[in-house]
PDB file of C-alpha atoms and ligand atoms in Angstrom:
ATOM      1  CA  MET A  14     -12.482  14.992  -3.159  1.00 69.00           C
ATOM      2  CA  ARG A  15     -10.467  11.839  -2.387  1.00 71.00           C
ATOM      3  CA  PRO A  16     -12.362   8.503  -2.531  1.00 71.00           C
ATOM      4  CA  ALA A  17     -11.387   7.962   1.105  1.00 68.00           C
ATOM      5  CA  ASP A  18     -13.255  11.100   2.177  1.00 75.00           C
ATOM      6  CA  ILE A  19     -16.425  11.056   0.096  1.00 84.00           C
ATOM      7  CA  ASP A  20     -19.762  10.036   1.571  1.00 93.00           C
ATOM      8  CA  ARG A  21     -21.351   6.645   1.003  1.00 95.00           C
ATOM      9  CA  ASP A  22     -23.870   7.745  -1.630  1.00 95.00           C
ATOM     10  CA  THR A  23     -21.251   9.576  -3.680  1.00 96.00           C
ATOM     11  CA  PHE A  24     -18.819   6.669  -3.436  1.00 97.00           C
ATOM     12  CA  ARG A  25     -21.493   4.234  -4.627  1.00 97.00           C
ATOM     13  CA  ALA A  26     -22.492   6.538  -7.477  1.00 97.00           C
ATOM     14  CA  ARG A  27     -18.851   6.875  -8.580  1.00 97.00           C
ATOM     15  CA  TYR A  28     -17.648   3.276  -8.060  1.00 98.00           C
ATOM     16  CA  GLY A  29     -20.781   1.131  -7.755  1.00 96.00           C
ATOM     17  CA  PRO A  30     -23.264  -0.205  -7.398  1.00 98.00           C
ATOM     18  CA  TRP A  31     -21.203  -3.430  -7.538  1.00 98.00           C
ATOM     19  CA  GLY A  32     -17.584  -4.092  -6.712  1.00 98.00           C
ATOM     20  CA  VAL A  33     -15.648  -7.276  -7.473  1.00 99.00           C
ATOM     21  CA  VAL A  34     -12.884  -8.394  -5.100  1.00 98.00           C
ATOM     22  CA  ALA A  35     -10.728 -11.229  -6.461  1.00 98.00           C
ATOM     23  CA  GLY A  36      -9.209 -12.899  -3.392  1.00 98.00           C
ATOM     24  CA  ALA A  37     -11.734 -11.642  -0.872  1.00 98.00           C
ATOM     25  CA  VAL A  38     -11.876 -13.504   2.403  1.00 97.00           C
ATOM     26  CA  GLU A  39      -8.569 -13.128   4.180  1.00 97.00           C
ATOM     27  CA  GLY A  40      -5.759 -10.655   4.620  1.00 98.00           C
ATOM     28  CA  LEU A  41      -5.792  -7.672   2.294  1.00 98.00           C
ATOM     29  CA  GLY A  42      -8.844  -9.095   0.514  1.00 98.00           C
ATOM     30  CA  ALA A  43     -10.870  -8.996   3.727  1.00 98.00           C
ATOM     31  CA  ALA A  44      -9.682  -5.440   4.378  1.00 98.00           C
ATOM     32  CA  TRP A  45     -10.752  -4.399   0.864  1.00 98.00           C
ATOM     33  CA  THR A  46     -14.186  -6.000   1.164  1.00 98.00           C
ATOM     34  CA  ALA A  47     -14.804  -4.354   4.558  1.00 98.00           C
ATOM     35  CA  ALA A  48     -13.671  -0.929   3.309  1.00 98.00           C
ATOM     36  CA  LEU A  49     -15.767  -1.121   0.118  1.00 98.00           C
ATOM     37  CA  ALA A  50     -18.880  -2.455   1.867  1.00 98.00           C
ATOM     38  CA  ALA A  51     -18.562   0.298   4.499  1.00 97.00           C
ATOM     39  CA  ARG A  52     -18.630   2.780   1.584  1.00 97.00           C
ATOM     40  CA  GLY A  53     -21.876   1.286   0.286  1.00 98.00           C
ATOM     41  CA  LEU A  54     -20.769  -1.015  -2.546  1.00 98.00           C
ATOM     42  CA  ASP A  55     -22.586  -4.280  -3.203  1.00 98.00           C
ATOM     43  CA  LEU A  56     -19.875  -6.882  -3.532  1.00 98.00           C
ATOM     44  CA  LEU A  57     -19.137  -9.991  -5.555  1.00 98.00           C
ATOM     45  CA  LEU A  58     -16.583 -11.875  -3.469  1.00 98.00           C
ATOM     46  CA  VAL A  59     -14.333 -14.265  -5.357  1.00 98.00           C
ATOM     47  CA  ASP A  60     -12.155 -16.691  -3.459  1.00 98.00           C
ATOM     48  CA  ARG A  61     -11.173 -20.334  -3.540  1.00 98.00           C
ATOM     49  CA  ARG A  62     -12.418 -21.208  -0.045  1.00 97.00           C
ATOM     50  CA  GLY A  63     -16.167 -21.701  -0.102  1.00 97.00           C
ATOM     51  CA  ASP A  64     -16.448 -22.257   3.650  1.00 97.00           C
ATOM     52  CA  LEU A  65     -15.002 -18.820   4.424  1.00 97.00           C
ATOM     53  CA  LEU A  66     -17.004 -17.173   1.642  1.00 97.00           C
ATOM     54  CA  ALA A  67     -20.221 -18.674   3.014  1.00 97.00           C
ATOM     55  CA  THR A  68     -19.607 -16.838   6.292  1.00 97.00           C
ATOM     56  CA  ALA A  69     -18.022 -13.656   4.947  1.00 97.00           C
ATOM     57  CA  ALA A  70     -20.630 -12.719   2.326  1.00 97.00           C
ATOM     58  CA  PRO A  71     -23.741 -12.670   4.567  1.00 97.00           C
ATOM     59  CA  GLN A  72     -21.771 -11.108   7.410  1.00 97.00           C
ATOM     60  CA  LEU A  73     -20.689  -8.180   5.212  1.00 97.00           C
ATOM     61  CA  ALA A  74     -24.254  -7.763   3.972  1.00 98.00           C
ATOM     62  CA  ARG A  75     -25.571  -7.670   7.546  1.00 97.00           C
ATOM     63  CA  ASN A  76     -22.880  -5.377   8.894  1.00 97.00           C
ATOM     64  CA  HIS A  77     -23.032  -2.807   6.122  1.00 97.00           C
ATOM     65  CA  GLY A  78     -26.530  -3.046   4.613  1.00 97.00           C
ATOM     66  CA  VAL A  79     -25.256  -4.010   1.149  1.00 98.00           C
ATOM     67  CA  ASP A  80     -25.945  -6.888  -1.243  1.00 98.00           C
ATOM     68  CA  THR A  81     -23.294  -9.570  -1.581  1.00 98.00           C
ATOM     69  CA  ALA A  82     -22.721 -12.520  -3.878  1.00 98.00           C
ATOM     70  CA  ALA A  83     -20.002 -15.141  -3.640  1.00 98.00           C
ATOM     71  CA  LEU A  84     -18.124 -17.190  -6.202  1.00 98.00           C
ATOM     72  CA  THR A  85     -15.946 -20.070  -5.077  1.00 98.00           C
ATOM     73  CA  ILE A  86     -13.243 -20.567  -7.677  1.00 98.00           C
ATOM     74  CA  ASP A  87      -9.521 -21.083  -7.836  1.00 98.00           C
ATOM     75  CA  LEU A  88      -8.347 -18.201 -10.025  1.00 98.00           C
ATOM     76  CA  ALA A  89      -5.741 -20.520 -11.522  1.00 98.00           C
ATOM     77  CA  ALA A  90      -8.463 -22.809 -12.922  1.00 98.00           C
ATOM     78  CA  PRO A  91      -8.744 -22.824 -16.733  1.00 97.00           C
ATOM     79  CA  ASP A  92     -12.382 -21.665 -16.548  1.00 97.00           C
ATOM     80  CA  ALA A  93     -11.839 -19.106 -13.765  1.00 98.00           C
ATOM     81  CA  ILE A  94     -12.195 -15.944 -15.846  1.00 98.00           C
ATOM     82  CA  GLU A  95     -15.371 -17.173 -17.564  1.00 98.00           C
ATOM     83  CA  ALA A  96     -16.772 -18.093 -14.131  1.00 98.00           C
ATOM     84  CA  VAL A  97     -16.111 -14.605 -12.747  1.00 98.00           C
ATOM     85  CA  LEU A  98     -17.657 -12.968 -15.827  1.00 98.00           C
ATOM     86  CA  ALA A  99     -20.717 -15.223 -15.540  1.00 98.00           C
ATOM     87  CA  ALA A 100     -21.112 -14.410 -11.832  1.00 98.00           C
ATOM     88  CA  ALA A 101     -20.786 -10.690 -12.576  1.00 98.00           C
ATOM     89  CA  ALA A 102     -23.196 -10.756 -15.539  1.00 98.00           C
ATOM     90  CA  GLY A 103     -26.232  -8.545 -14.929  1.00 96.00           C
ATOM     91  CA  ARG A 104     -24.466  -6.592 -12.172  1.00 98.00           C
ATOM     92  CA  GLU A 105     -23.128  -3.115 -12.922  1.00 98.00           C
ATOM     93  CA  VAL A 106     -19.538  -3.403 -11.741  1.00 98.00           C
ATOM     94  CA  GLY A 107     -17.908  -0.038 -11.009  1.00 98.00           C
ATOM     95  CA  PHE A 108     -14.970  -1.276  -8.947  1.00 98.00           C
ATOM     96  CA  TYR A 109     -12.591  -4.179  -9.442  1.00 99.00           C
ATOM     97  CA  VAL A 110      -9.725  -4.980  -7.132  1.00 99.00           C
ATOM     98  CA  HIS A 111      -7.340  -7.842  -7.762  1.00 99.00           C
ATOM     99  CA  VAL A 112      -5.876  -9.084  -4.487  1.00 98.00           C
ATOM    100  CA  ALA A 113      -5.203 -12.821  -4.813  1.00 98.00           C
ATOM    101  CA  ALA A 114      -1.649 -13.859  -5.539  1.00 98.00           C
ATOM    102  CA  ALA A 115       0.350 -17.045  -5.724  1.00 98.00           C
ATOM    103  CA  SER A 116       3.548 -16.382  -3.793  1.00 96.00           C
ATOM    104  CA  ASP A 117       5.786 -19.431  -3.717  1.00 96.00           C
ATOM    105  CA  ILE A 118       9.020 -19.068  -1.794  1.00 97.00           C
ATOM    106  CA  GLY A 119      12.271 -20.830  -2.651  1.00 96.00           C
ATOM    107  CA  PRO A 120      14.807 -21.139  -5.458  1.00 97.00           C
ATOM    108  CA  PHE A 121      13.128 -20.591  -8.839  1.00 98.00           C
ATOM    109  CA  VAL A 122      14.393 -23.861 -10.322  1.00 98.00           C
ATOM    110  CA  ASP A 123      13.196 -25.892  -7.307  1.00 97.00           C
ATOM    111  CA  ILE A 124       9.619 -24.666  -7.628  1.00 97.00           C
ATOM    112  CA  ALA A 125       7.535 -26.990  -9.794  1.00 98.00           C
ATOM    113  CA  PRO A 126       6.581 -25.811 -13.297  1.00 98.00           C
ATOM    114  CA  ASP A 127       2.912 -26.123 -12.334  1.00 98.00           C
ATOM    115  CA  ALA A 128       3.402 -23.630  -9.522  1.00 98.00           C
ATOM    116  CA  HIS A 129       4.997 -21.217 -12.004  1.00 98.00           C
ATOM    117  CA  ARG A 130       1.977 -21.696 -14.293  1.00 98.00           C
ATOM    118  CA  ARG A 131      -0.321 -20.965 -11.347  1.00 98.00           C
ATOM    119  CA  ALA A 132       1.580 -17.779 -10.527  1.00 98.00           C
ATOM    120  CA  LEU A 133       1.144 -16.537 -14.096  1.00 98.00           C
ATOM    121  CA  ALA A 134      -2.555 -17.454 -14.124  1.00 98.00           C
ATOM    122  CA  VAL A 135      -3.496 -15.923 -10.755  1.00 98.00           C
ATOM    123  CA  ASN A 136      -1.130 -12.942 -10.645  1.00 98.00           C
ATOM    124  CA  CYS A 137      -0.991 -11.915 -14.320  1.00 98.00           C
ATOM    125  CA  LEU A 138      -3.593 -13.496 -16.599  1.00 98.00           C
ATOM    126  CA  ALA A 139      -6.546 -13.050 -14.238  1.00 98.00           C
ATOM    127  CA  PRO A 140      -5.973  -9.345 -13.483  1.00 99.00           C
ATOM    128  CA  ALA A 141      -5.231  -8.607 -17.155  1.00 98.00           C
ATOM    129  CA  LEU A 142      -8.403 -10.263 -18.464  1.00 98.00           C
ATOM    130  CA  LEU A 143     -10.650  -9.037 -15.649  1.00 99.00           C
ATOM    131  CA  ALA A 144      -9.311  -5.464 -15.951  1.00 99.00           C
ATOM    132  CA  HIS A 145      -9.909  -5.770 -19.706  1.00 98.00           C
ATOM    133  CA  HIS A 146     -13.520  -6.845 -19.214  1.00 98.00           C
ATOM    134  CA  PHE A 147     -14.533  -4.561 -16.343  1.00 98.00           C
ATOM    135  CA  GLY A 148     -12.375  -1.687 -17.620  1.00 98.00           C
ATOM    136  CA  GLY A 149     -14.133  -1.799 -20.991  1.00 98.00           C
ATOM    137  CA  LEU A 150     -17.550  -1.551 -19.368  1.00 98.00           C
ATOM    138  CA  MET A 151     -16.363   1.194 -17.007  1.00 98.00           C
ATOM    139  CA  ARG A 152     -15.002   3.169 -19.960  1.00 98.00           C
ATOM    140  CA  GLN A 153     -18.438   3.010 -21.615  1.00 98.00           C
ATOM    141  CA  ARG A 154     -20.022   4.355 -18.414  1.00 98.00           C
ATOM    142  CA  ARG A 155     -17.199   6.866 -17.986  1.00 98.00           C
ATOM    143  CA  ARG A 156     -16.661   6.051 -14.339  1.00 98.00           C
ATOM    144  CA  GLY A 157     -15.168   3.376 -12.101  1.00 98.00           C
ATOM    145  CA  GLY A 158     -12.074   2.215 -10.253  1.00 98.00           C
ATOM    146  CA  ILE A 159      -9.557  -0.602 -10.768  1.00 99.00           C
ATOM    147  CA  VAL A 160      -6.888  -1.552  -8.240  1.00 99.00           C
ATOM    148  CA  LEU A 161      -4.132  -4.103  -8.837  1.00 99.00           C
ATOM    149  CA  MET A 162      -2.110  -5.189  -5.825  1.00 98.00           C
ATOM    150  CA  SER A 163       1.620  -5.059  -6.537  1.00 98.00           C
ATOM    151  CA  SER A 164       4.435  -5.240  -3.979  1.00 98.00           C
ATOM    152  CA  LEU A 165       7.767  -3.707  -3.019  1.00 97.00           C
ATOM    153  CA  SER A 166       9.210  -6.989  -4.320  1.00 97.00           C
ATOM    154  CA  GLY A 167       8.135  -5.894  -7.786  1.00 98.00           C
ATOM    155  CA  PHE A 168      10.607  -3.004  -7.940  1.00 98.00           C
ATOM    156  CA  GLN A 169      13.696  -5.157  -8.568  1.00 97.00           C
ATOM    157  CA  GLY A 170      14.737  -8.757  -9.019  1.00 97.00           C
ATOM    158  CA  ASN A 171      14.309 -10.680  -5.791  1.00 97.00           C
ATOM    159  CA  ALA A 172      15.896 -14.102  -5.155  1.00 97.00           C
ATOM    160  CA  TRP A 173      13.690 -16.793  -3.607  1.00 97.00           C
ATOM    161  CA  VAL A 174      10.558 -14.957  -4.688  1.00 97.00           C
ATOM    162  CA  ALA A 175      11.908 -14.340  -8.187  1.00 98.00           C
ATOM    163  CA  HIS A 176       8.773 -15.272 -10.105  1.00 98.00           C
ATOM    164  CA  TYR A 177       6.384 -13.719  -7.593  1.00 98.00           C
ATOM    165  CA  ALA A 178       8.395 -10.472  -7.765  1.00 98.00           C
ATOM    166  CA  ALA A 179       8.279 -10.542 -11.565  1.00 98.00           C
ATOM    167  CA  THR A 180       4.482 -10.918 -11.513  1.00 98.00           C
ATOM    168  CA  LYS A 181       4.249  -7.979  -9.105  1.00 98.00           C
ATOM    169  CA  ALA A 182       6.298  -5.870 -11.551  1.00 98.00           C
ATOM    170  CA  TYR A 183       3.722  -6.910 -14.169  1.00 99.00           C
ATOM    171  CA  ASN A 184       0.860  -5.686 -11.946  1.00 99.00           C
ATOM    172  CA  LEU A 185       2.613  -2.371 -11.321  1.00 98.00           C
ATOM    173  CA  VAL A 186       3.392  -1.679 -14.962  1.00 98.00           C
ATOM    174  CA  LEU A 187      -0.011  -2.825 -16.221  1.00 99.00           C
ATOM    175  CA  ALA A 188      -1.900  -0.650 -13.739  1.00 99.00           C
ATOM    176  CA  GLU A 189       0.240   2.404 -14.478  1.00 98.00           C
ATOM    177  CA  GLY A 190      -0.374   2.034 -18.207  1.00 98.00           C
ATOM    178  CA  LEU A 191      -4.104   1.636 -17.636  1.00 98.00           C
ATOM    179  CA  TRP A 192      -4.100   4.678 -15.347  1.00 98.00           C
ATOM    180  CA  ASP A 193      -2.931   6.776 -18.272  1.00 98.00           C
ATOM    181  CA  GLU A 194      -5.168   5.109 -20.858  1.00 98.00           C
ATOM    182  CA  LEU A 195      -8.371   5.329 -18.871  1.00 98.00           C
ATOM    183  CA  ARG A 196      -8.081   8.523 -16.852  1.00 98.00           C
ATOM    184  CA  GLY A 197      -9.545  10.608 -19.688  1.00 97.00           C
ATOM    185  CA  ASP A 198     -12.602   8.325 -19.583  1.00 98.00           C
ATOM    186  CA  GLY A 199     -13.298   8.823 -15.871  1.00 98.00           C
ATOM    187  CA  VAL A 200     -11.898   5.427 -14.841  1.00 98.00           C
ATOM    188  CA  GLU A 201      -9.347   5.539 -12.028  1.00 98.00           C
ATOM    189  CA  VAL A 202      -6.638   2.851 -11.940  1.00 98.00           C
ATOM    190  CA  LEU A 203      -4.083   2.342  -9.190  1.00 98.00           C
ATOM    191  CA  ALA A 204      -1.221  -0.051  -8.469  1.00 99.00           C
ATOM    192  CA  VAL A 205      -0.778  -0.562  -4.737  1.00 99.00           C
ATOM    193  CA  SER A 206       2.613  -1.686  -3.447  1.00 98.00           C
ATOM    194  CA  PRO A 207       2.570  -2.703   0.179  1.00 98.00           C
ATOM    195  CA  GLY A 208       5.597  -3.756   2.144  1.00 97.00           C
ATOM    196  CA  ALA A 209       5.254  -6.340   4.886  1.00 96.00           C
ATOM    197  CA  THR A 210       1.565  -6.467   5.807  1.00 98.00           C
ATOM    198  CA  LEU A 211       0.133  -8.471   8.696  1.00 97.00           C
ATOM    199  CA  THR A 212      -1.941 -11.013   6.771  1.00 98.00           C
ATOM    200  CA  PRO A 213      -2.134 -14.803   7.261  1.00 96.00           C
ATOM    201  CA  THR A 214      -0.022 -15.326   4.114  1.00 96.00           C
ATOM    202  CA  TYR A 215       2.727 -12.981   5.335  1.00 95.00           C
ATOM    203  CA  LEU A 216       2.648 -14.336   8.876  1.00 94.00           C
ATOM    204  CA  SER A 217       2.981 -17.910   7.606  1.00 93.00           C
ATOM    205  CA  ALA A 218       6.237 -16.928   5.864  1.00 93.00           C
ATOM    206  CA  ARG A 219       7.696 -14.647   8.544  1.00 90.00           C
ATOM    207  CA  PRO A 220      10.377 -16.357  10.605  1.00 84.00           C
ATOM    208  CA  ALA A 221      10.230 -15.989  14.386  1.00 79.00           C
ATOM    209  CA  ASP A 222      13.206 -13.646  14.590  1.00 80.00           C
ATOM    210  CA  LEU A 223      14.336 -11.477  11.697  1.00 80.00           C
ATOM    211  CA  GLY A 224      16.627  -9.431  13.933  1.00 81.00           C
ATOM    212  CA  ARG A 225      17.965  -6.363  12.114  1.00 81.00           C
ATOM    213  CA  MET A 226      16.358  -7.532   8.857  1.00 83.00           C
ATOM    214  CA  ALA A 227      12.843  -7.029  10.312  1.00 86.00           C
ATOM    215  CA  PRO A 228      10.873  -4.804   7.930  1.00 90.00           C
ATOM    216  CA  PRO A 229       8.314  -2.200   9.012  1.00 93.00           C
ATOM    217  CA  GLU A 230       4.923  -3.917   9.212  1.00 96.00           C
ATOM    218  CA  MET A 231       1.478  -2.500   8.547  1.00 98.00           C
ATOM    219  CA  THR A 232      -2.050  -3.736   9.069  1.00 98.00           C
ATOM    220  CA  ALA A 233      -4.087  -4.638   5.993  1.00 98.00           C
ATOM    221  CA  GLU A 234      -6.651  -1.988   6.979  1.00 98.00           C
ATOM    222  CA  ALA A 235      -3.984   0.740   6.988  1.00 98.00           C
ATOM    223  CA  VAL A 236      -2.790  -0.310   3.515  1.00 98.00           C
ATOM    224  CA  VAL A 237      -6.330  -0.166   2.106  1.00 98.00           C
ATOM    225  CA  ALA A 238      -7.021   3.217   3.732  1.00 98.00           C
ATOM    226  CA  GLU A 239      -3.902   4.656   2.073  1.00 98.00           C
ATOM    227  CA  ALA A 240      -4.835   3.069  -1.244  1.00 98.00           C
ATOM    228  CA  LEU A 241      -8.288   4.639  -1.183  1.00 98.00           C
ATOM    229  CA  ALA A 242      -6.710   8.004  -0.417  1.00 97.00           C
ATOM    230  CA  ALA A 243      -4.421   7.630  -3.462  1.00 98.00           C
ATOM    231  CA  LEU A 244      -6.991   6.315  -5.953  1.00 98.00           C
ATOM    232  CA  GLY A 245      -7.647   8.812  -8.729  1.00 96.00           C
ATOM    233  CA  ARG A 246      -4.673  10.962  -7.710  1.00 96.00           C
ATOM    234  CA  GLN A 247      -1.707   8.909  -8.897  1.00 98.00           C
ATOM    235  CA  PRO A 248      -0.915   5.824 -11.028  1.00 98.00           C
ATOM    236  CA  SER A 249       0.759   3.879  -8.234  1.00 98.00           C
ATOM    237  CA  MET A 250       1.553   4.144  -4.559  1.00 98.00           C
ATOM    238  CA  ILE A 251       3.738   2.564  -1.900  1.00 98.00           C
ATOM    239  CA  ALA A 252       1.891   1.992   1.353  1.00 98.00           C
ATOM    240  CA  GLY A 253       3.414   3.359   4.562  1.00 98.00           C
ATOM    241  CA  ALA A 254       5.783   6.253   5.206  1.00 98.00           C
ATOM    242  CA  ALA A 255       8.570   3.915   6.397  1.00 97.00           C
ATOM    243  CA  ASN A 256       8.263   1.853   3.199  1.00 97.00           C
ATOM    244  CA  ARG A 257       8.323   5.003   1.064  1.00 98.00           C
ATOM    245  CA  ARG A 258      11.487   6.175   2.814  1.00 97.00           C
ATOM    246  CA  ALA A 259      13.101   2.739   2.362  1.00 95.00           C
ATOM    247  CA  ALA A 260      12.081   2.664  -1.312  1.00 96.00           C
ATOM    248  CA  PHE A 261      13.630   6.083  -1.856  1.00 96.00           C
ATOM    249  CA  VAL A 262      16.957   4.905  -0.454  1.00 95.00           C
ATOM    250  CA  LEU A 263      16.839   1.573  -2.264  1.00 94.00           C
ATOM    251  CA  HIS A 264      15.781   2.806  -5.671  1.00 93.00           C
ATOM    252  CA  ARG A 265      17.228   6.313  -5.887  1.00 92.00           C
ATOM    253  CA  LEU A 266      20.423   6.137  -3.871  1.00 95.00           C
ATOM    254  CA  LEU A 267      21.826   2.597  -3.948  1.00 95.00           C
ATOM    255  CA  PRO A 268      23.287   0.682  -6.910  1.00 96.00           C
ATOM    256  CA  ARG A 269      20.766  -1.785  -8.325  1.00 97.00           C
ATOM    257  CA  ARG A 270      22.901  -4.854  -7.668  1.00 97.00           C
ATOM    258  CA  ALA A 271      23.186  -3.860  -3.988  1.00 97.00           C
ATOM    259  CA  VAL A 272      19.406  -3.573  -3.760  1.00 97.00           C
ATOM    260  CA  ILE A 273      18.860  -6.960  -5.435  1.00 97.00           C
ATOM    261  CA  THR A 274      21.397  -8.546  -3.070  1.00 97.00           C
ATOM    262  CA  MET A 275      19.779  -6.963  -0.015  1.00 94.00           C
ATOM    263  CA  MET A 276      16.254  -8.027  -0.982  1.00 95.00           C
ATOM    264  CA  GLY A 277      17.474 -11.560  -1.721  1.00 94.00           C
ATOM    265  CA  ARG A 278      19.187 -11.775   1.661  1.00 93.00           C
ATOM    266  CA  TYR A 279      15.872 -10.937   3.326  1.00 92.00           C
ATOM    267  CA  SER A 280      13.796 -13.355   1.218  1.00 93.00           C
ATOM    268  CA  ARG A 281      16.151 -16.239   1.966  1.00 93.00           C
ATOM    269  CA  LEU A 282      15.124 -15.891   5.626  1.00 90.00           C
ATOM    270  CA  LEU A 283      11.445 -16.452   4.817  1.00 88.00           C
ATOM    271  CA  VAL A 284       9.791 -19.744   5.694  1.00 82.00           C
ATOM    272  CA  ARG A 285       9.170 -21.882   2.594  1.00 79.00           C
ATOM    273  CA  ARG A 286       5.559 -22.933   2.179  1.00 66.00           C
TER     274      ARG A 286
HETATM  275  N1  NAP B 306       0.942  -9.502   2.916  1.00 80.23           N
HETATM  276  C1  NAP B 306       1.995  -8.854   2.500  1.00 80.23           C
HETATM  277  O1  NAP B 306       2.970  -8.669   3.249  1.00 80.23           O
HETATM  278  C2  NAP B 306       2.042  -8.310   1.101  1.00 80.23           C
HETATM  279  C3  NAP B 306       3.151  -7.522   0.737  1.00 80.23           C
HETATM  280  C4  NAP B 306       3.216  -7.022  -0.550  1.00 80.23           C
HETATM  281  C5  NAP B 306       2.202  -7.281  -1.459  1.00 80.23           C
HETATM  282  N2  NAP B 306       1.150  -8.048  -1.089  1.00 80.23           N
HETATM  283  C6  NAP B 306       0.129  -8.318  -2.105  1.00 80.23           C
HETATM  284  O2  NAP B 306      -1.167  -8.115  -1.563  1.00 80.23           O
HETATM  285  C7  NAP B 306      -2.080  -9.089  -2.067  1.00 80.23           C
HETATM  286  C8  NAP B 306      -2.751  -9.814  -0.914  1.00 80.23           C
HETATM  287  O3  NAP B 306      -1.819 -10.430  -0.097  1.00 80.23           O
HETATM  288  P1  NAP B 306      -2.259 -11.251   1.211  1.00 80.23           P
HETATM  289  O4  NAP B 306      -1.067 -11.290   2.079  1.00 80.23           O
HETATM  290  O5  NAP B 306      -3.546 -10.716   1.726  1.00 80.23           O
HETATM  291  O6  NAP B 306      -2.437 -12.747   0.739  1.00 80.23           O
HETATM  292  P2  NAP B 306      -3.057 -13.626  -0.447  1.00 80.23           P
HETATM  293  O7  NAP B 306      -2.403 -14.937  -0.271  1.00 80.23           O
HETATM  294  O8  NAP B 306      -2.943 -12.957  -1.748  1.00 80.23           O
HETATM  295  O9  NAP B 306      -4.565 -13.769  -0.027  1.00 80.23           O
HETATM  296  C9  NAP B 306      -5.611 -12.879  -0.304  1.00 80.23           C
HETATM  297  C10 NAP B 306      -6.888 -13.659  -0.561  1.00 80.23           C
HETATM  298  O10 NAP B 306      -6.811 -14.225  -1.882  1.00 80.23           O
HETATM  299  C11 NAP B 306      -7.133 -15.615  -1.828  1.00 80.23           C
HETATM  300  N3  NAP B 306      -6.489 -16.357  -2.900  1.00 80.23           N
HETATM  301  C12 NAP B 306      -5.169 -16.645  -3.029  1.00 80.23           C
HETATM  302  N4  NAP B 306      -4.956 -17.375  -4.116  1.00 80.23           N
HETATM  303  C13 NAP B 306      -6.165 -17.561  -4.711  1.00 80.23           C
HETATM  304  C14 NAP B 306      -6.600 -18.254  -5.869  1.00 80.23           C
HETATM  305  N5  NAP B 306      -5.741 -18.936  -6.642  1.00 80.23           N
HETATM  306  N6  NAP B 306      -7.906 -18.242  -6.186  1.00 80.23           N
HETATM  307  C15 NAP B 306      -8.787 -17.582  -5.408  1.00 80.23           C
HETATM  308  N7  NAP B 306      -8.441 -16.911  -4.287  1.00 80.23           N
HETATM  309  C16 NAP B 306      -7.138 -16.911  -3.932  1.00 80.23           C
HETATM  310  C17 NAP B 306      -6.613 -16.026  -0.456  1.00 80.23           C
HETATM  311  O11 NAP B 306      -7.136 -17.264  -0.088  1.00 80.23           O
HETATM  312  P3  NAP B 306      -6.138 -18.407   0.516  1.00 80.23           P
HETATM  313  O12 NAP B 306      -5.987 -18.038   1.945  1.00 80.23           O
HETATM  314  O13 NAP B 306      -6.859 -19.685   0.245  1.00 80.23           O
HETATM  315  O14 NAP B 306      -4.822 -18.332  -0.212  1.00 80.23           O
HETATM  316  C18 NAP B 306      -7.060 -14.849   0.402  1.00 80.23           C
HETATM  317  O15 NAP B 306      -8.390 -14.954   0.805  1.00 80.23           O
HETATM  318  C19 NAP B 306      -1.283 -10.006  -2.980  1.00 80.23           C
HETATM  319  O16 NAP B 306      -1.464  -9.588  -4.312  1.00 80.23           O
HETATM  320  C20 NAP B 306       0.160  -9.782  -2.561  1.00 80.23           C
HETATM  321  O17 NAP B 306       1.054  -9.950  -3.632  1.00 80.23           O
HETATM  322  C21 NAP B 306       1.047  -8.574   0.169  1.00 80.23           C
END
């Protein structure tokens, strides 16, 4: 039975008792925490904004009758991974989802080297080391789930989000490899590639009028629902039927340079943060 359809007790037995959400309080992170808490997982919420965590963690516990713990940390910090492992110590973590991403917009050479370092730390190093740690423990228990958030930007080079797109390709390829490595051990791994999703980060970059370049948009809740339906069934998924149709045309029918040019034309319209 698909994880989306199983009852709360079965979900908790297969993916719990604890879940870790890295990047938990807003946007897709908030949608993941709500979906996992509704399915009975106790949750360790990791995010860099302590004020939002202080509200979100007890609220989730109240709303869903689960335990929650919160860790305020910037995932780009040099001690971030150790801090997450320390906060998770003593909790049996059966689900890990990496949501947080650094997504600077603008010409690659105009973005400061420190921002490029941050992108590697948050988008690549953190999910690799946390999947290594939690995946190892899940393999011993022969059960669990790992989700890495990728993006449609990760399917080709993409001007103005060139480094972000490259890190999303990393997430996609890492998760697919882990899917194959761990599936024989009962651990389900999935790369999730959303298109435009109505989160605060996306909305802050979306210009007022994209005209004919406007992409199909989804809610964060719809993306997570589709991801849960795909977990355990496939190595990676694109969220949304319209995005899957667009991806088919872009990646199967058009020449690669045309796709790169088209994606770059869209990204150049985004608002630089
Ligand atoms: N939204 C989209 O259209 C879209 C499309 C394709 C793929 N995705 C992928 O989906 C994931 C989530 O995207 P999103 O739009 O929800 O936005 P996001 O900017 O990744 O935010 C998700 C959560 O992570 C937190 N976070 C970000 N950087 C962090 C850091 N360094 N340390 C700790 N927490 C951090 C955010 O807090 P702050 O608010 O403080 O940043 C927020 O609570 C990302 O991996 C993104 O690449 C999103």
